[in-house]
Amino acid sequence: MLNTMPAISVIVCTFNRAHFLGDFLNRLETHVLHSNLDAEIVLVDNNSSDLTPETLADYKANSKLPVTIVREERQGLNHARNLGIRNARSQLLVFTDDDVDFSGTWLKDFADYMQTHSECQVAAGKIMPKFMLPRPEWLKDSMLNVYGQQYYGETPVDIQFPEDRKSTRLNSSHNPLSRMP
């Protein structure tokens, strides 16, 4: 199975989250298996100093899916995601964080959309924050983007880039892949 290209590579970057990873990885695996997709999981340890490497190794040893574990010693999500990309075997890459819950058909919906929209190079989905404690009264809906909320409605939204991509400027405060100084 490792010699064939999977239909989709799910890349997860993590840093010092050993205490939470077991539950997350089990939910991810259940979701991937229920999607009936030929998928692999690429786990990137971003130089953790806790028991994350052992947790990832335990998961791989017991997983029903192909799992690749790599370690990125340079700190930062950009470095970790780039290493994940280099170790993924599929052309279709999906990034998820290690602290999310998945909607029922998240991965299947993504794969289906990308298959039927070959012109699409990047897709993102609905992200809604889930608070571990009651949401403070002062936290208004308009402020939820600070906590990671991303929601543009139920209808896909096309974003057109100019032909001359050098003229496109990204504001680092809105670019989730930029590294803060």
mmCIF file of C-alpha atoms in Angstrom:
data_model
loop_
_atom_site.group_PDB
_atom_site.id
_atom_site.type_symbol
_atom_site.label_atom_id
_atom_site.label_comp_id
_atom_site.label_asym_id
_atom_site.label_seq_id
_atom_site.Cartn_x
_atom_site.Cartn_y
_atom_site.Cartn_z
ATOM 1 C CA MET A 1 0.000 0.000 0.000
ATOM 2 C CA LEU A 2 2.865 2.401 0.654
ATOM 3 C CA ASN A 3 3.982 2.177 -2.969
ATOM 4 C CA THR A 4 0.742 3.569 -4.370
ATOM 5 C CA MET A 5 -0.207 7.220 -4.253
ATOM 6 C CA PRO A 6 -3.098 7.840 -1.865
ATOM 7 C CA ALA A 7 -6.022 9.937 -3.066
ATOM 8 C CA ILE A 8 -5.494 12.440 -0.271
ATOM 9 C CA SER A 9 -2.834 13.349 2.303
ATOM 10 C CA VAL A 10 -4.028 14.782 5.611
ATOM 11 C CA ILE A 11 -1.227 16.827 7.186
ATOM 12 C CA VAL A 12 -1.257 17.645 10.898
ATOM 13 C CA CYS A 13 1.441 19.783 12.511
ATOM 14 C CA THR A 14 1.742 19.660 16.274
ATOM 15 C CA PHE A 15 3.808 21.149 19.068
ATOM 16 C CA ASN A 16 3.803 19.984 22.710
ATOM 17 C CA ARG A 17 0.234 18.635 22.672
ATOM 18 C CA ALA A 18 0.853 15.069 23.810
ATOM 19 C CA HIS A 19 -1.890 15.268 26.423
ATOM 20 C CA PHE A 20 -4.538 16.027 23.752
ATOM 21 C CA LEU A 21 -3.195 14.152 20.726
ATOM 22 C CA GLY A 22 -4.490 10.656 21.486
ATOM 23 C CA ASP A 23 -8.130 11.729 21.430
ATOM 24 C CA PHE A 24 -7.638 13.969 18.411
ATOM 25 C CA LEU A 25 -5.827 11.292 16.370
ATOM 26 C CA ASN A 26 -8.485 8.693 17.169
ATOM 27 C CA ARG A 27 -11.238 11.100 16.036
ATOM 28 C CA LEU A 28 -9.261 11.921 12.882
ATOM 29 C CA GLU A 29 -8.743 8.253 12.052
ATOM 30 C CA THR A 30 -12.404 7.447 12.613
ATOM 31 C CA HIS A 31 -13.371 10.329 10.346
ATOM 32 C CA VAL A 32 -10.945 9.308 7.594
ATOM 33 C CA LEU A 33 -12.048 5.660 7.735
ATOM 34 C CA HIS A 34 -15.738 6.656 7.541
ATOM 35 C CA SER A 35 -14.997 8.838 4.511
ATOM 36 C CA ASN A 36 -14.004 5.708 2.543
ATOM 37 C CA LEU A 37 -11.164 7.641 0.935
ATOM 38 C CA ASP A 38 -7.761 6.214 0.174
ATOM 39 C CA ALA A 39 -5.903 8.550 2.534
ATOM 40 C CA GLU A 40 -2.681 8.830 4.416
ATOM 41 C CA ILE A 41 -1.906 10.818 7.559
ATOM 42 C CA VAL A 42 1.290 12.895 7.713
ATOM 43 C CA LEU A 43 2.153 13.965 11.260
ATOM 44 C CA VAL A 44 4.736 16.685 11.760
ATOM 45 C CA ASP A 45 6.224 17.096 15.222
ATOM 46 C CA ASN A 46 7.422 20.697 15.358
ATOM 47 C CA ASN A 47 10.276 20.118 17.819
ATOM 48 C CA SER A 48 8.140 19.133 20.806
ATOM 49 C CA SER A 49 9.780 18.739 24.207
ATOM 50 C CA ASP A 50 6.938 16.780 25.856
ATOM 51 C CA LEU A 51 5.775 13.230 25.078
ATOM 52 C CA THR A 52 4.477 14.150 21.617
ATOM 53 C CA PRO A 53 7.017 11.933 19.752
ATOM 54 C CA GLU A 54 6.015 8.892 21.836
ATOM 55 C CA THR A 55 2.313 9.656 21.405
ATOM 56 C CA LEU A 56 2.713 9.892 17.641
ATOM 57 C CA ALA A 57 4.722 6.646 17.517
ATOM 58 C CA ASP A 58 2.059 4.826 19.563
ATOM 59 C CA TYR A 59 -0.634 6.091 17.242
ATOM 60 C CA LYS A 60 1.268 4.988 14.139
ATOM 61 C CA ALA A 61 1.866 1.518 15.593
ATOM 62 C CA ASN A 62 -1.876 0.992 16.093
ATOM 63 C CA SER A 63 -3.339 2.917 13.149
ATOM 64 C CA LYS A 64 -5.343 1.273 10.390
ATOM 65 C CA LEU A 65 -4.164 4.012 8.002
ATOM 66 C CA PRO A 66 -0.787 4.689 6.428
ATOM 67 C CA VAL A 67 0.958 7.144 8.757
ATOM 68 C CA THR A 68 4.181 9.082 8.223
ATOM 69 C CA ILE A 69 5.803 10.856 11.156
ATOM 70 C CA VAL A 70 8.466 13.490 10.624
ATOM 71 C CA ARG A 71 10.145 15.946 12.950
ATOM 72 C CA GLU A 72 10.814 19.568 12.061
ATOM 73 C CA GLU A 73 13.374 21.067 14.414
ATOM 74 C CA ARG A 74 12.992 24.620 13.122
ATOM 75 C CA GLN A 75 10.205 26.162 15.122
ATOM 76 C CA GLY A 76 7.209 27.579 13.274
ATOM 77 C CA LEU A 77 4.129 26.455 11.424
ATOM 78 C CA ASN A 78 5.579 27.427 8.027
ATOM 79 C CA HIS A 79 8.550 25.080 8.492
ATOM 80 C CA ALA A 80 6.316 22.294 9.792
ATOM 81 C CA ARG A 81 3.782 22.553 6.965
ATOM 82 C CA ASN A 82 6.518 22.651 4.323
ATOM 83 C CA LEU A 83 8.032 19.462 5.745
ATOM 84 C CA GLY A 84 4.567 17.902 5.730
ATOM 85 C CA ILE A 85 4.178 18.826 2.063
ATOM 86 C CA ARG A 86 7.561 17.301 1.215
ATOM 87 C CA ASN A 87 6.567 14.024 2.907
ATOM 88 C CA ALA A 88 3.031 13.775 1.531
ATOM 89 C CA ARG A 89 2.539 11.294 -1.284
ATOM 90 C CA SER A 90 -0.725 12.622 -2.706
ATOM 91 C CA GLN A 91 -1.322 15.558 -5.026
ATOM 92 C CA LEU A 92 -4.345 16.525 -2.900
ATOM 93 C CA LEU A 93 -3.214 17.954 0.436
ATOM 94 C CA VAL A 94 -5.433 18.779 3.395
ATOM 95 C CA PHE A 95 -4.160 20.635 6.434
ATOM 96 C CA THR A 96 -5.906 20.447 9.770
ATOM 97 C CA ASP A 97 -4.955 21.572 13.229
ATOM 98 C CA ASP A 98 -4.591 19.246 16.194
ATOM 99 C CA ASP A 99 -7.338 20.906 18.225
ATOM 100 C CA VAL A 100 -10.376 20.679 15.955
ATOM 101 C CA ASP A 101 -13.602 18.725 15.729
ATOM 102 C CA PHE A 102 -14.674 17.518 12.311
ATOM 103 C CA SER A 103 -18.081 17.945 10.715
ATOM 104 C CA GLY A 104 -19.660 14.700 9.576
ATOM 105 C CA THR A 105 -18.451 14.654 5.972
ATOM 106 C CA TRP A 106 -15.675 17.243 6.048
ATOM 107 C CA LEU A 107 -12.970 15.231 4.280
ATOM 108 C CA LYS A 108 -15.260 13.577 1.735
ATOM 109 C CA ASP A 109 -16.858 16.936 0.889
ATOM 110 C CA PHE A 110 -13.424 18.459 0.357
ATOM 111 C CA ALA A 111 -12.229 15.604 -1.863
ATOM 112 C CA ASP A 112 -15.459 15.667 -3.906
ATOM 113 C CA TYR A 113 -15.250 19.430 -4.376
ATOM 114 C CA MET A 114 -11.646 19.315 -5.528
ATOM 115 C CA GLN A 115 -12.431 16.461 -7.925
ATOM 116 C CA THR A 116 -15.291 18.359 -9.568
ATOM 117 C CA HIS A 117 -13.493 21.726 -9.604
ATOM 118 C CA SER A 118 -10.150 20.987 -11.226
ATOM 119 C CA GLU A 119 -9.533 24.719 -11.686
ATOM 120 C CA CYS A 120 -9.446 25.144 -7.908
ATOM 121 C CA GLN A 121 -5.982 25.160 -6.380
ATOM 122 C CA VAL A 122 -6.821 26.059 -2.780
ATOM 123 C CA ALA A 123 -9.952 25.537 -0.716
ATOM 124 C CA ALA A 124 -10.796 26.376 2.856
ATOM 125 C CA GLY A 125 -13.769 25.482 4.951
ATOM 126 C CA LYS A 126 -15.849 26.756 7.787
ATOM 127 C CA ILE A 127 -13.950 27.229 11.036
ATOM 128 C CA MET A 128 -15.894 27.972 14.196
ATOM 129 C CA PRO A 129 -14.226 28.416 17.588
ATOM 130 C CA LYS A 130 -15.288 26.062 20.349
ATOM 131 C CA PHE A 131 -14.695 27.450 23.808
ATOM 132 C CA MET A 132 -13.688 25.121 26.635
ATOM 133 C CA LEU A 133 -15.218 27.547 29.155
ATOM 134 C CA PRO A 134 -18.384 29.595 28.769
ATOM 135 C CA ARG A 135 -17.932 32.312 26.177
ATOM 136 C CA PRO A 136 -17.391 35.686 27.892
ATOM 137 C CA GLU A 137 -20.274 38.140 27.492
ATOM 138 C CA TRP A 138 -17.943 40.838 26.191
ATOM 139 C CA LEU A 139 -16.829 38.639 23.254
ATOM 140 C CA LYS A 140 -19.016 39.764 20.357
ATOM 141 C CA ASP A 141 -19.560 37.784 17.158
ATOM 142 C CA SER A 142 -17.600 40.413 15.230
ATOM 143 C CA MET A 143 -14.504 39.517 17.289
ATOM 144 C CA LEU A 144 -14.541 35.744 16.672
ATOM 145 C CA ASN A 145 -12.107 35.964 13.740
ATOM 146 C CA VAL A 146 -9.422 36.691 16.347
ATOM 147 C CA TYR A 147 -10.137 33.211 17.715
ATOM 148 C CA GLY A 148 -9.859 31.576 14.316
ATOM 149 C CA GLN A 149 -13.403 31.843 12.992
ATOM 150 C CA GLN A 150 -13.639 31.659 9.220
ATOM 151 C CA TYR A 151 -17.048 31.456 7.614
ATOM 152 C CA TYR A 152 -18.138 32.933 4.293
ATOM 153 C CA GLY A 153 -21.510 31.179 4.058
ATOM 154 C CA GLU A 154 -22.703 27.884 2.626
ATOM 155 C CA THR A 155 -22.054 28.815 -1.008
ATOM 156 C CA PRO A 156 -18.478 28.532 -2.341
ATOM 157 C CA VAL A 157 -16.753 31.869 -2.852
ATOM 158 C CA ASP A 158 -14.251 32.303 -5.674
ATOM 159 C CA ILE A 159 -11.206 34.456 -5.032
ATOM 160 C CA GLN A 160 -9.489 35.668 -8.173
ATOM 161 C CA PHE A 161 -5.800 36.483 -8.086
ATOM 162 C CA PRO A 162 -4.303 38.962 -10.549
ATOM 163 C CA GLU A 163 -2.273 37.564 -13.434
ATOM 164 C CA ASP A 164 0.804 39.344 -12.085
ATOM 165 C CA ARG A 165 1.013 37.623 -8.688
ATOM 166 C CA LYS A 166 3.961 39.816 -7.687
ATOM 167 C CA SER A 167 1.520 42.691 -7.373
ATOM 168 C CA THR A 168 -0.542 40.777 -4.807
ATOM 169 C CA ARG A 169 0.267 41.894 -1.284
ATOM 170 C CA LEU A 170 -0.728 39.889 1.734
ATOM 171 C CA ASN A 171 -1.183 41.662 5.021
ATOM 172 C CA SER A 172 0.637 39.522 7.595
ATOM 173 C CA SER A 173 -2.135 40.141 10.111
ATOM 174 C CA HIS A 174 -4.500 38.268 7.784
ATOM 175 C CA ASN A 175 -2.081 35.641 6.487
ATOM 176 C CA PRO A 176 -2.341 32.570 8.754
ATOM 177 C CA LEU A 177 0.919 31.171 7.371
ATOM 178 C CA SER A 178 3.059 34.207 8.151
ATOM 179 C CA ARG A 179 5.411 34.196 11.082
ATOM 180 C CA MET A 180 5.260 37.046 13.518
ATOM 181 C CA PRO A 181 8.592 38.741 14.387
#
